[in-house]
mmCIF file of C-alpha atoms in Angstrom:
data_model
loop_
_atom_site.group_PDB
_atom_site.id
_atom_site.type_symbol
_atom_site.label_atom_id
_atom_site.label_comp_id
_atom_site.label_asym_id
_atom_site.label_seq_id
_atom_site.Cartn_x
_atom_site.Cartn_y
_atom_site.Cartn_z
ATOM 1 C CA UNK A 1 127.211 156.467 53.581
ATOM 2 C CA UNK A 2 126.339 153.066 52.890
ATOM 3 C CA UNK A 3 123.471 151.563 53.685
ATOM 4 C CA UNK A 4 123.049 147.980 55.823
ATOM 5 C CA UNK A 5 121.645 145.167 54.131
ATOM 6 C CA UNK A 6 119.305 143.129 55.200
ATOM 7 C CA UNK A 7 120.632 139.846 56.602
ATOM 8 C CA UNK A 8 118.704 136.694 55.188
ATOM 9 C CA UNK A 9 116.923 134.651 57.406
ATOM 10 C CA UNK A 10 118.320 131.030 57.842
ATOM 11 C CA UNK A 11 116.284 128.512 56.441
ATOM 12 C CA UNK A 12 115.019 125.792 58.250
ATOM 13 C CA UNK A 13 114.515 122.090 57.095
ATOM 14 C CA UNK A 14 111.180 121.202 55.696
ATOM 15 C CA UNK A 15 108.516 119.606 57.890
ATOM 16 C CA UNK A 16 108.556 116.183 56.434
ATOM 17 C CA UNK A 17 112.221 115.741 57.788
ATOM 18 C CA UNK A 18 111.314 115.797 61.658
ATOM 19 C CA UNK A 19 111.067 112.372 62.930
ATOM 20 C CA UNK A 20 107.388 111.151 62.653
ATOM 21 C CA UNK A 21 105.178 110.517 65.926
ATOM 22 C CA UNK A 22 105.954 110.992 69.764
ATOM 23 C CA UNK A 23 109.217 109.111 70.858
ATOM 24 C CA UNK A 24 109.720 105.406 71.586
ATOM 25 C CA UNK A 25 108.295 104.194 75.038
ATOM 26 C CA UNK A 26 111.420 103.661 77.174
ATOM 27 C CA UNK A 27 111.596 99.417 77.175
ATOM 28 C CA UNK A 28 112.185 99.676 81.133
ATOM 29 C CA UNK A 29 111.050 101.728 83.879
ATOM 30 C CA UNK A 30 113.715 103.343 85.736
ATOM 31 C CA UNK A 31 115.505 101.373 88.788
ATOM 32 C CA UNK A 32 113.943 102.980 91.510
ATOM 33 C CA UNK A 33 109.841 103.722 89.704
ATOM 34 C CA UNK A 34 108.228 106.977 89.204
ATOM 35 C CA UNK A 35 108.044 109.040 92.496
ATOM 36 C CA UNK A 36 106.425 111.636 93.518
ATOM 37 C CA UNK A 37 108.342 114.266 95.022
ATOM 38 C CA UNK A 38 106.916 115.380 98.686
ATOM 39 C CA UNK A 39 107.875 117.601 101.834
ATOM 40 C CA UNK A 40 107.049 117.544 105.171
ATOM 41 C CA UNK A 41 105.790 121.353 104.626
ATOM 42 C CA UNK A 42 103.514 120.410 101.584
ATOM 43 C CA UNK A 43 100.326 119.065 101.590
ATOM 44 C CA UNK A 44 99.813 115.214 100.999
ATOM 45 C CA UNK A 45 98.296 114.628 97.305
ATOM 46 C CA UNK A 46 95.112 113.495 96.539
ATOM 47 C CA UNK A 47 94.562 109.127 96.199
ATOM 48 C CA UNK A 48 94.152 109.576 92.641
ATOM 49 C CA UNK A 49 98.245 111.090 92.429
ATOM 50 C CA UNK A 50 99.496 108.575 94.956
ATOM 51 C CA UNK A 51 97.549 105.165 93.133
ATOM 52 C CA UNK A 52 96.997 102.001 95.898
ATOM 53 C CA UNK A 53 98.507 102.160 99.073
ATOM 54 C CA UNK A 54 100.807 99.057 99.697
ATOM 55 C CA UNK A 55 99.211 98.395 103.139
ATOM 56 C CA UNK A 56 96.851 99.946 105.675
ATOM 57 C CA UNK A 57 97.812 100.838 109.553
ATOM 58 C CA UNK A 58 96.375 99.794 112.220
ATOM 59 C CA UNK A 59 93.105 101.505 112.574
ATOM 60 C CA UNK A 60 92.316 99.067 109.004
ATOM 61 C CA UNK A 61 91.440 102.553 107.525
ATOM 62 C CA UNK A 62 94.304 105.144 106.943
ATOM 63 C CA UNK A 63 96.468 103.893 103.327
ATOM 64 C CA UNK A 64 100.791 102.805 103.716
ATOM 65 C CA UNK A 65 102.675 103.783 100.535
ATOM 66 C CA UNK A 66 106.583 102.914 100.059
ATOM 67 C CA UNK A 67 108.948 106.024 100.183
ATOM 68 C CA UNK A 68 112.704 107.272 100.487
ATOM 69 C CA UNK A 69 113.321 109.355 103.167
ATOM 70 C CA UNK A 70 116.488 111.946 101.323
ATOM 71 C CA UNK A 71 119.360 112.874 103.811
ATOM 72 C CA UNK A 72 121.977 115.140 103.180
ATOM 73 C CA UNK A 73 124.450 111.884 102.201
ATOM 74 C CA UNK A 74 122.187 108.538 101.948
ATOM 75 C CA UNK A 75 118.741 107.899 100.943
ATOM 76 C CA UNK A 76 116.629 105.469 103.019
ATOM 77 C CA UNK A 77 113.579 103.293 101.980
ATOM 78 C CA UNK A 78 110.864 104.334 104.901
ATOM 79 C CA UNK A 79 107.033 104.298 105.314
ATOM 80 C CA UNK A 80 105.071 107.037 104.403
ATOM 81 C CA UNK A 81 101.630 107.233 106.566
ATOM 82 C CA UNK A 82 99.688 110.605 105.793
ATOM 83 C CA UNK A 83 97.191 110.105 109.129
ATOM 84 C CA UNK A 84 100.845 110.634 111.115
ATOM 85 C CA UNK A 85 103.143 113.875 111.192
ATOM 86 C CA UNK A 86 105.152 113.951 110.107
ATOM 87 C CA UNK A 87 104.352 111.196 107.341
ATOM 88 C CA UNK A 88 107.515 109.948 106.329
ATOM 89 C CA UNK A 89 108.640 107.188 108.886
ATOM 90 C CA UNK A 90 112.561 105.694 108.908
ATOM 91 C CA UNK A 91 113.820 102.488 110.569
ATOM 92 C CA UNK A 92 117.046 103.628 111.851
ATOM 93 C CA UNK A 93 119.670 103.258 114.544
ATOM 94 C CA UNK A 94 116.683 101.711 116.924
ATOM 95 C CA UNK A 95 113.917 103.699 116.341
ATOM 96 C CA UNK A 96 111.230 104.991 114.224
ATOM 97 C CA UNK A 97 112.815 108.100 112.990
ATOM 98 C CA UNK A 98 110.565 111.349 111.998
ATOM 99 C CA UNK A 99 111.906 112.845 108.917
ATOM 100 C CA UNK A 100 111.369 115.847 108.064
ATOM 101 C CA UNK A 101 112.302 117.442 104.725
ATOM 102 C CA UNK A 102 112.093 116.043 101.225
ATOM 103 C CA UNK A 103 110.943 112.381 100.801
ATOM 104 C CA UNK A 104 109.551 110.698 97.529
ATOM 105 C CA UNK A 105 106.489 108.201 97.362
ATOM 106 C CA UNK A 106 106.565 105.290 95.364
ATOM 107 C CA UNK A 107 103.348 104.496 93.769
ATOM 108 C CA UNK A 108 102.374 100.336 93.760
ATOM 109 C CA UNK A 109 101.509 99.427 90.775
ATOM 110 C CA UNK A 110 100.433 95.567 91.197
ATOM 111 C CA UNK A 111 100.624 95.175 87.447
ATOM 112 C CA UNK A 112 104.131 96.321 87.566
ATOM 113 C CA UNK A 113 105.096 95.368 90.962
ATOM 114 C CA UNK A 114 105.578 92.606 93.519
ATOM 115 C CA UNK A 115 106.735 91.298 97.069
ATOM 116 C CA UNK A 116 108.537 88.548 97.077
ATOM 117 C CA UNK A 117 109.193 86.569 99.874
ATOM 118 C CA UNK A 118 113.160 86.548 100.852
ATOM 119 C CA UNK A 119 115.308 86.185 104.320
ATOM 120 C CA UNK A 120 118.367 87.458 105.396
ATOM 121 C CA UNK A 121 119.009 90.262 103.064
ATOM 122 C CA UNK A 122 119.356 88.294 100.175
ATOM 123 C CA UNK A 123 117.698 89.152 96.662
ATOM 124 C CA UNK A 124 115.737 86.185 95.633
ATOM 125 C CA UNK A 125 117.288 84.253 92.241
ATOM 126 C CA UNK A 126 116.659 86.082 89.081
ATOM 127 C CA UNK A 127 114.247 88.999 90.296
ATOM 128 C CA UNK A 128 115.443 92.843 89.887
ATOM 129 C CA UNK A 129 114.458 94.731 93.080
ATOM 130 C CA UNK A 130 113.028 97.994 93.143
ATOM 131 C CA UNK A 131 116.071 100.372 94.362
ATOM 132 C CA UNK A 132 114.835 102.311 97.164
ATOM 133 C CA UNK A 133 118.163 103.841 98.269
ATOM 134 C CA UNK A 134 121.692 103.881 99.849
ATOM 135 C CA UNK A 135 123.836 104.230 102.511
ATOM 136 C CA UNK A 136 126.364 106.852 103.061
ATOM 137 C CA UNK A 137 128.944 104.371 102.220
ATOM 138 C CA UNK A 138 126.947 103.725 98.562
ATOM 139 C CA UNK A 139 125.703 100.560 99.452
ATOM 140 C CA UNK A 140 122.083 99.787 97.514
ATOM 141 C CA UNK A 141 118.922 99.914 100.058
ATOM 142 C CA UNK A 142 115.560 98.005 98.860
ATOM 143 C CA UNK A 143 111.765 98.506 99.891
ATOM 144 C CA UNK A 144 110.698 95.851 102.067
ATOM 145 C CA UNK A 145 107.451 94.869 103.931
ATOM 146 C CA UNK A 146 106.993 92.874 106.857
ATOM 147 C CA UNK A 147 104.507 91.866 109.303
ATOM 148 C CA UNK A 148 104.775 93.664 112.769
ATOM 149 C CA UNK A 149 101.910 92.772 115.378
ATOM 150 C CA UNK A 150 99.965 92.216 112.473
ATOM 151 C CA UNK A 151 100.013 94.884 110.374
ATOM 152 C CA UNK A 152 102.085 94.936 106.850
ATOM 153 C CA UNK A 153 104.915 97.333 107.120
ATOM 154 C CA UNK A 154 107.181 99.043 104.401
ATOM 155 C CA UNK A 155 111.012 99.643 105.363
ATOM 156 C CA UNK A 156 114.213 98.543 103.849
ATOM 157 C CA UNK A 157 116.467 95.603 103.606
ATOM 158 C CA UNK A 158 120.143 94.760 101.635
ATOM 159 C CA UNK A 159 122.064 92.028 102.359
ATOM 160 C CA UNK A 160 124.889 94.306 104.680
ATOM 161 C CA UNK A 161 121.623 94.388 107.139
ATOM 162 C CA UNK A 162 121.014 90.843 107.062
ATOM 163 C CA UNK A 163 117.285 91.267 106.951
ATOM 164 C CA UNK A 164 114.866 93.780 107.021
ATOM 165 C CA UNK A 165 113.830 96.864 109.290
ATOM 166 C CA UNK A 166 110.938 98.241 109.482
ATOM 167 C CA UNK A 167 109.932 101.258 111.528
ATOM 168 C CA UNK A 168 106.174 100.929 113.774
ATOM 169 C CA UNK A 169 105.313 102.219 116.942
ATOM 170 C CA UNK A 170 108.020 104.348 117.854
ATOM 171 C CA UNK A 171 110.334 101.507 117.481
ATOM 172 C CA UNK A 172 112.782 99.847 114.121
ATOM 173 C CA UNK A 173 111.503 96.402 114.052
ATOM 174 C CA UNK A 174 114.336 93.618 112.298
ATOM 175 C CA UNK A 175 113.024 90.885 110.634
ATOM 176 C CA UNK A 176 115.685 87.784 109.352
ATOM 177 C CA UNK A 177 113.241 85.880 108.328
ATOM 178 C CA UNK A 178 109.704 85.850 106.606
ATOM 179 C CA UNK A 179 109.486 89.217 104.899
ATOM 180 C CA UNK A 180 109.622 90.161 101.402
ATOM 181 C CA UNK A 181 111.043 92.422 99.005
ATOM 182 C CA UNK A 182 109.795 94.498 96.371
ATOM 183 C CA UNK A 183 110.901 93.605 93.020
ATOM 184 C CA UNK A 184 109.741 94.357 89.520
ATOM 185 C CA UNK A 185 107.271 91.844 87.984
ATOM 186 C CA UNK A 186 109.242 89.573 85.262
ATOM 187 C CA UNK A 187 107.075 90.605 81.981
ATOM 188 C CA UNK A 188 108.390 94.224 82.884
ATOM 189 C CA UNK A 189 111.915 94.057 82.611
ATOM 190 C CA UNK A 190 112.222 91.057 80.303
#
């Protein structure tokens, strides 16, 4: 009976033929930033994880961040506040909506980000707006912040809204005028 012979091991290329050092940096960030991924069921990660807020409520104490509340067919730009619960605060249809379910925070970075003042729902001339979401209908949602009864705000704006909305005390608060939007700083994306 014959015997089997042993099969030969394939050989592999030699170590000086594997592309030298860690991959290139990617030249832009992606549309919408880095997020961190959150629930309503998990705990809210440490200051250090989350970097600075973007505002502070209205006790001057308890941190703001931007977020983007997920929905089973849109995605909408919202206000996450950690001292509330649930955190993660929508302006929609009127109110300030409590979602609950999966939400990302957007870190600010001030060296990489910035508000820029805007009206209307427009996107200011030559700036590239941090995406934040969309509508069912696949229309592009921005972060926002505006001032209601003193107190900085994140929400959302596009120009179908015609401004921007912003959810505080129980309520969505639209702005038209005097509010801005967060874009990408110009050394980042040129």
């Amino acid at each position: 009976m014959p015997q089997p012979q042993p099969t030969s091991t394939p050989s592999l290329p030699p170590a000086e033929s594997a592309p030298p050092g860690d991959p290139p940096p990617y030249s832009h960030p992606p549309a919408s930033g880095y997020r961190i991924a959150l629930t309503t069921t998990s705990p809210f990660p440490p200051l250090q994880s989350t970097l600075s807020p973007c505002s502070w409520d209205a006790d001057r104490e308890s941190p703001i961040f931007f977020g983007s509340a997920i929905f089973a067919r849109s995605v909408h730009p919202c206000k996450i506040a950690p001292r509330l619960q649930p955190s993660c605060r929508v302006p929609y249809a009127g109110r300030e909506y409590e979602h609950h379910g999966r939400y990302d925070l957007l870190p600010f970075i001030p060296a990489m980000m910035e508000l820029v003042p805007t009206s209307r729902g427009l996107i200011p001339e030559d700036r590239h707006p941090i995406e934040g979401g969309y509508e069912e209908t696949g229309e592009k949602l921005y972060h926002a912040m505006g001032s209601v009864n003193g107190i900085m705000v994140p929400g959302k704006t596009a120009e179908h809204l015609g401004g921007c909305n912003l959810p505080f005390g129980g309520g969505e608060h639209v702005l038209r005028e005097n509010y801005s939007i967060l874009c990408w700083k110009q050394d980042v994306i040129s």
